[in-house]
């Protein structure tokens, strides 16, 4: 039992070191993996929202007052923090879309779009 506990905490220690050494270039790697370059609303974000969100979030039927079928409205949702909070399933936000999480590159694209200042 003792030995098992020791092994266990030892591997946790190693794991946390590995994790530390990865964080520096982690973001860049994910962005490379997802093939993100010159991010823009029309090329990278609009297709995701069109496919997964606008049925329930458009100017006619805006659940929770959120419309995502135009650049201006999507920008408002991004600026309020709700867009990212909901797709990342962060505490305090409704989990979106209701059918399950977007794929991780789609989420990274949304995050990168926000980081880059919401280019149109
Ligand atoms: C099947 C319908 C449906 C789809 C598809 C859908 N939503 Fe929603 N969404 C809702 C409903 C209903 C609410 C309000 C009730 C709730 O919060 O659960 C909501 C709430 C929200 C909110 C407000 C959440 C908050 O806590 O402030 C955001 C932001 C949002 N959705 C974004 C999205 C995004 C982004 C997508 C696509 C990735 C999406 N939704 C897809 C139905 C949907």
PDB file of N, CA, C and O in Angstrom, residues 36-71:
ATOM      1  N   UNK A  36      -4.762  27.441 -38.080  1.00  0.00           N
ATOM      2  CA  UNK A  36      -5.332  28.781 -37.981  1.00  0.00           C
ATOM      3  C   UNK A  36      -4.321  29.831 -38.421  1.00  0.00           C
ATOM      4  O   UNK A  36      -3.241  29.943 -37.868  1.00  0.00           O
ATOM      5  N   UNK A  37      -4.688  30.566 -39.444  1.00  0.00           N
ATOM      6  CA  UNK A  37      -3.840  31.651 -39.936  1.00  0.00           C
ATOM      7  C   UNK A  37      -4.764  32.798 -40.300  1.00  0.00           C
ATOM      8  O   UNK A  37      -5.816  32.573 -40.883  1.00  0.00           O
ATOM      9  N   UNK A  38      -4.368  34.004 -40.024  1.00  0.00           N
ATOM     10  CA  UNK A  38      -5.196  35.160 -40.394  1.00  0.00           C
ATOM     11  C   UNK A  38      -6.670  34.928 -40.102  1.00  0.00           C
ATOM     12  O   UNK A  38      -7.501  34.932 -41.001  1.00  0.00           O
ATOM     13  N   UNK A  39      -6.951  34.694 -38.845  1.00  0.00           N
ATOM     14  CA  UNK A  39      -8.326  34.372 -38.466  1.00  0.00           C
ATOM     15  C   UNK A  39      -9.301  35.492 -38.827  1.00  0.00           C
ATOM     16  O   UNK A  39      -8.958  36.663 -38.728  1.00  0.00           O
ATOM     17  N   UNK A  40     -10.477  35.132 -39.300  1.00  0.00           N
ATOM     18  CA  UNK A  40     -11.495  36.156 -39.579  1.00  0.00           C
ATOM     19  C   UNK A  40     -12.881  35.583 -39.307  1.00  0.00           C
ATOM     20  O   UNK A  40     -13.085  34.366 -39.331  1.00  0.00           O
ATOM     21  N   UNK A  41     -13.823  36.489 -39.047  1.00  0.00           N
ATOM     22  CA  UNK A  41     -15.187  36.057 -38.786  1.00  0.00           C
ATOM     23  C   UNK A  41     -15.744  35.302 -39.986  1.00  0.00           C
ATOM     24  O   UNK A  41     -16.249  34.197 -39.856  1.00  0.00           O
ATOM     25  N   UNK A  42     -15.607  35.896 -41.165  1.00  0.00           N
ATOM     26  CA  UNK A  42     -16.288  35.306 -42.320  1.00  0.00           C
ATOM     27  C   UNK A  42     -15.717  33.939 -42.719  1.00  0.00           C
ATOM     28  O   UNK A  42     -16.462  33.063 -43.132  1.00  0.00           O
ATOM     29  N   UNK A  43     -14.399  33.740 -42.548  1.00  0.00           N
ATOM     30  CA  UNK A  43     -13.834  32.455 -42.968  1.00  0.00           C
ATOM     31  C   UNK A  43     -13.810  31.396 -41.865  1.00  0.00           C
ATOM     32  O   UNK A  43     -13.920  30.209 -42.141  1.00  0.00           O
ATOM     33  N   UNK A  44     -13.637  31.825 -40.620  1.00  0.00           N
ATOM     34  CA  UNK A  44     -13.403  30.839 -39.559  1.00  0.00           C
ATOM     35  C   UNK A  44     -14.550  30.689 -38.559  1.00  0.00           C
ATOM     36  O   UNK A  44     -14.751  29.619 -38.012  1.00  0.00           O
ATOM     37  N   UNK A  45     -15.251  31.765 -38.296  1.00  0.00           N
ATOM     38  CA  UNK A  45     -16.242  31.728 -37.215  1.00  0.00           C
ATOM     39  C   UNK A  45     -17.661  31.544 -37.747  1.00  0.00           C
ATOM     40  O   UNK A  45     -18.411  30.696 -37.262  1.00  0.00           O
ATOM     41  N   UNK A  46     -17.991  32.304 -38.772  1.00  0.00           N
ATOM     42  CA  UNK A  46     -19.349  32.239 -39.315  1.00  0.00           C
ATOM     43  C   UNK A  46     -19.754  30.807 -39.712  1.00  0.00           C
ATOM     44  O   UNK A  46     -20.868  30.375 -39.394  1.00  0.00           O
ATOM     45  N   UNK A  47     -18.867  30.032 -40.375  1.00  0.00           N
ATOM     46  CA  UNK A  47     -19.270  28.667 -40.737  1.00  0.00           C
ATOM     47  C   UNK A  47     -19.618  27.806 -39.514  1.00  0.00           C
ATOM     48  O   UNK A  47     -20.535  26.993 -39.570  1.00  0.00           O
ATOM     49  N   UNK A  48     -18.905  27.996 -38.416  1.00  0.00           N
ATOM     50  CA  UNK A  48     -19.180  27.220 -37.200  1.00  0.00           C
ATOM     51  C   UNK A  48     -20.531  27.629 -36.613  1.00  0.00           C
ATOM     52  O   UNK A  48     -21.374  26.789 -36.277  1.00  0.00           O
ATOM     53  N   UNK A  49     -20.758  28.937 -36.528  1.00  0.00           N
ATOM     54  CA  UNK A  49     -22.025  29.411 -35.967  1.00  0.00           C
ATOM     55  C   UNK A  49     -23.191  28.996 -36.859  1.00  0.00           C
ATOM     56  O   UNK A  49     -24.239  28.570 -36.370  1.00  0.00           O
ATOM     57  N   UNK A  50     -22.983  29.091 -38.179  1.00  0.00           N
ATOM     58  CA  UNK A  50     -24.047  28.696 -39.113  1.00  0.00           C
ATOM     59  C   UNK A  50     -24.417  27.231 -38.922  1.00  0.00           C
ATOM     60  O   UNK A  50     -25.587  26.868 -38.912  1.00  0.00           O
ATOM     61  N   UNK A  51     -23.402  26.387 -38.757  1.00  0.00           N
ATOM     62  CA  UNK A  51     -23.663  24.956 -38.670  1.00  0.00           C
ATOM     63  C   UNK A  51     -24.243  24.559 -37.310  1.00  0.00           C
ATOM     64  O   UNK A  51     -25.059  23.643 -37.233  1.00  0.00           O
ATOM     65  N   UNK A  52     -23.840  25.237 -36.240  1.00  0.00           N
ATOM     66  CA  UNK A  52     -24.184  24.712 -34.913  1.00  0.00           C
ATOM     67  C   UNK A  52     -25.040  25.621 -34.041  1.00  0.00           C
ATOM     68  O   UNK A  52     -25.501  25.171 -32.994  1.00  0.00           O
ATOM     69  N   UNK A  53     -25.232  26.864 -34.423  1.00  0.00           N
ATOM     70  CA  UNK A  53     -25.858  27.787 -33.470  1.00  0.00           C
ATOM     71  C   UNK A  53     -27.054  28.569 -34.009  1.00  0.00           C
ATOM     72  O   UNK A  53     -27.986  28.844 -33.249  1.00  0.00           O
ATOM     73  N   UNK A  54     -27.027  28.964 -35.279  1.00  0.00           N
ATOM     74  CA  UNK A  54     -27.997  29.994 -35.686  1.00  0.00           C
ATOM     75  C   UNK A  54     -29.439  29.484 -35.766  1.00  0.00           C
ATOM     76  O   UNK A  54     -30.353  30.299 -35.761  1.00  0.00           O
ATOM     77  N   UNK A  55     -29.639  28.174 -35.812  1.00  0.00           N
ATOM     78  CA  UNK A  55     -31.018  27.681 -35.742  1.00  0.00           C
ATOM     79  C   UNK A  55     -31.730  28.228 -34.521  1.00  0.00           C
ATOM     80  O   UNK A  55     -32.919  28.504 -34.570  1.00  0.00           O
ATOM     81  N   UNK A  56     -31.008  28.323 -33.422  1.00  0.00           N
ATOM     82  CA  UNK A  56     -31.619  28.769 -32.172  1.00  0.00           C
ATOM     83  C   UNK A  56     -31.207  30.188 -31.801  1.00  0.00           C
ATOM     84  O   UNK A  56     -31.682  30.724 -30.791  1.00  0.00           O
ATOM     85  N   UNK A  57     -30.284  30.773 -32.532  1.00  0.00           N
ATOM     86  CA  UNK A  57     -29.798  32.122 -32.186  1.00  0.00           C
ATOM     87  C   UNK A  57     -29.736  32.976 -33.442  1.00  0.00           C
ATOM     88  O   UNK A  57     -28.672  33.141 -34.041  1.00  0.00           O
ATOM     89  N   UNK A  58     -30.879  33.486 -33.861  1.00  0.00           N
ATOM     90  CA  UNK A  58     -30.897  34.395 -35.013  1.00  0.00           C
ATOM     91  C   UNK A  58     -31.751  35.599 -34.665  1.00  0.00           C
ATOM     92  O   UNK A  58     -32.379  35.637 -33.594  1.00  0.00           O
ATOM     93  N   UNK A  59     -31.782  36.558 -35.562  1.00  0.00           N
ATOM     94  CA  UNK A  59     -32.451  37.817 -35.216  1.00  0.00           C
ATOM     95  C   UNK A  59     -33.954  37.640 -35.002  1.00  0.00           C
ATOM     96  O   UNK A  59     -34.570  38.454 -34.311  1.00  0.00           O
ATOM     97  N   UNK A  60     -34.551  36.588 -35.552  1.00  0.00           N
ATOM     98  CA  UNK A  60     -35.982  36.351 -35.350  1.00  0.00           C
ATOM     99  C   UNK A  60     -36.208  35.547 -34.069  1.00  0.00           C
ATOM    100  O   UNK A  60     -37.094  35.827 -33.274  1.00  0.00           O
ATOM    101  N   UNK A  61     -35.367  34.537 -33.874  1.00  0.00           N
ATOM    102  CA  UNK A  61     -35.504  33.643 -32.732  1.00  0.00           C
ATOM    103  C   UNK A  61     -34.177  33.674 -31.964  1.00  0.00           C
ATOM    104  O   UNK A  61     -33.273  32.904 -32.240  1.00  0.00           O
ATOM    105  N   UNK A  62     -34.081  34.607 -31.026  1.00  0.00           N
ATOM    106  CA  UNK A  62     -32.818  34.774 -30.312  1.00  0.00           C
ATOM    107  C   UNK A  62     -32.950  34.251 -28.895  1.00  0.00           C
ATOM    108  O   UNK A  62     -33.281  34.988 -27.973  1.00  0.00           O
ATOM    109  N   UNK A  63     -32.702  32.957 -28.715  1.00  0.00           N
ATOM    110  CA  UNK A  63     -32.755  32.380 -27.371  1.00  0.00           C
ATOM    111  C   UNK A  63     -31.781  33.107 -26.448  1.00  0.00           C
ATOM    112  O   UNK A  63     -30.647  33.393 -26.837  1.00  0.00           O
ATOM    113  N   UNK A  64     -32.237  33.395 -25.231  1.00  0.00           N
ATOM    114  CA  UNK A  64     -31.432  34.115 -24.239  1.00  0.00           C
ATOM    115  C   UNK A  64     -31.017  35.499 -24.750  1.00  0.00           C
ATOM    116  O   UNK A  64     -30.052  36.076 -24.253  1.00  0.00           O
ATOM    117  N   UNK A  65     -31.723  36.001 -25.773  1.00  0.00           N
ATOM    118  CA  UNK A  65     -31.392  37.321 -26.312  1.00  0.00           C
ATOM    119  C   UNK A  65     -30.106  37.331 -27.126  1.00  0.00           C
ATOM    120  O   UNK A  65     -29.569  38.388 -27.435  1.00  0.00           O
ATOM    121  N   UNK A  66     -29.603  36.134 -27.485  1.00  0.00           N
ATOM    122  CA  UNK A  66     -28.340  36.045 -28.220  1.00  0.00           C
ATOM    123  C   UNK A  66     -28.625  35.718 -29.684  1.00  0.00           C
ATOM    124  O   UNK A  66     -29.191  34.662 -29.989  1.00  0.00           O
ATOM    125  N   UNK A  67     -28.235  36.616 -30.588  1.00  0.00           N
ATOM    126  CA  UNK A  67     -28.301  36.314 -32.020  1.00  0.00           C
ATOM    127  C   UNK A  67     -26.866  36.124 -32.499  1.00  0.00           C
ATOM    128  O   UNK A  67     -25.953  36.817 -32.049  1.00  0.00           O
ATOM    129  N   UNK A  68     -26.676  35.155 -33.386  1.00  0.00           N
ATOM    130  CA  UNK A  68     -25.321  34.877 -33.854  1.00  0.00           C
ATOM    131  C   UNK A  68     -25.261  34.836 -35.379  1.00  0.00           C
ATOM    132  O   UNK A  68     -24.343  34.277 -35.959  1.00  0.00           O
ATOM    133  N   UNK A  69     -26.257  35.442 -36.017  1.00  0.00           N
ATOM    134  CA  UNK A  69     -26.312  35.353 -37.479  1.00  0.00           C
ATOM    135  C   UNK A  69     -25.800  36.612 -38.170  1.00  0.00           C
ATOM    136  O   UNK A  69     -26.006  36.796 -39.362  1.00  0.00           O
ATOM    137  N   UNK A  70     -25.122  37.477 -37.427  1.00  0.00           N
ATOM    138  CA  UNK A  70     -24.450  38.598 -38.099  1.00  0.00           C
ATOM    139  C   UNK A  70     -23.169  38.898 -37.332  1.00  0.00           C
ATOM    140  O   UNK A  70     -23.044  38.540 -36.151  1.00  0.00           O
ATOM    141  N   UNK A  71     -22.242  39.534 -38.024  1.00  0.00           N
ATOM    142  CA  UNK A  71     -20.971  39.866 -37.378  1.00  0.00           C
ATOM    143  C   UNK A  71     -21.202  40.723 -36.131  1.00  0.00           C
ATOM    144  O   UNK A  71     -20.644  40.442 -35.070  1.00  0.00           O
TER     145      UNK A  71
END
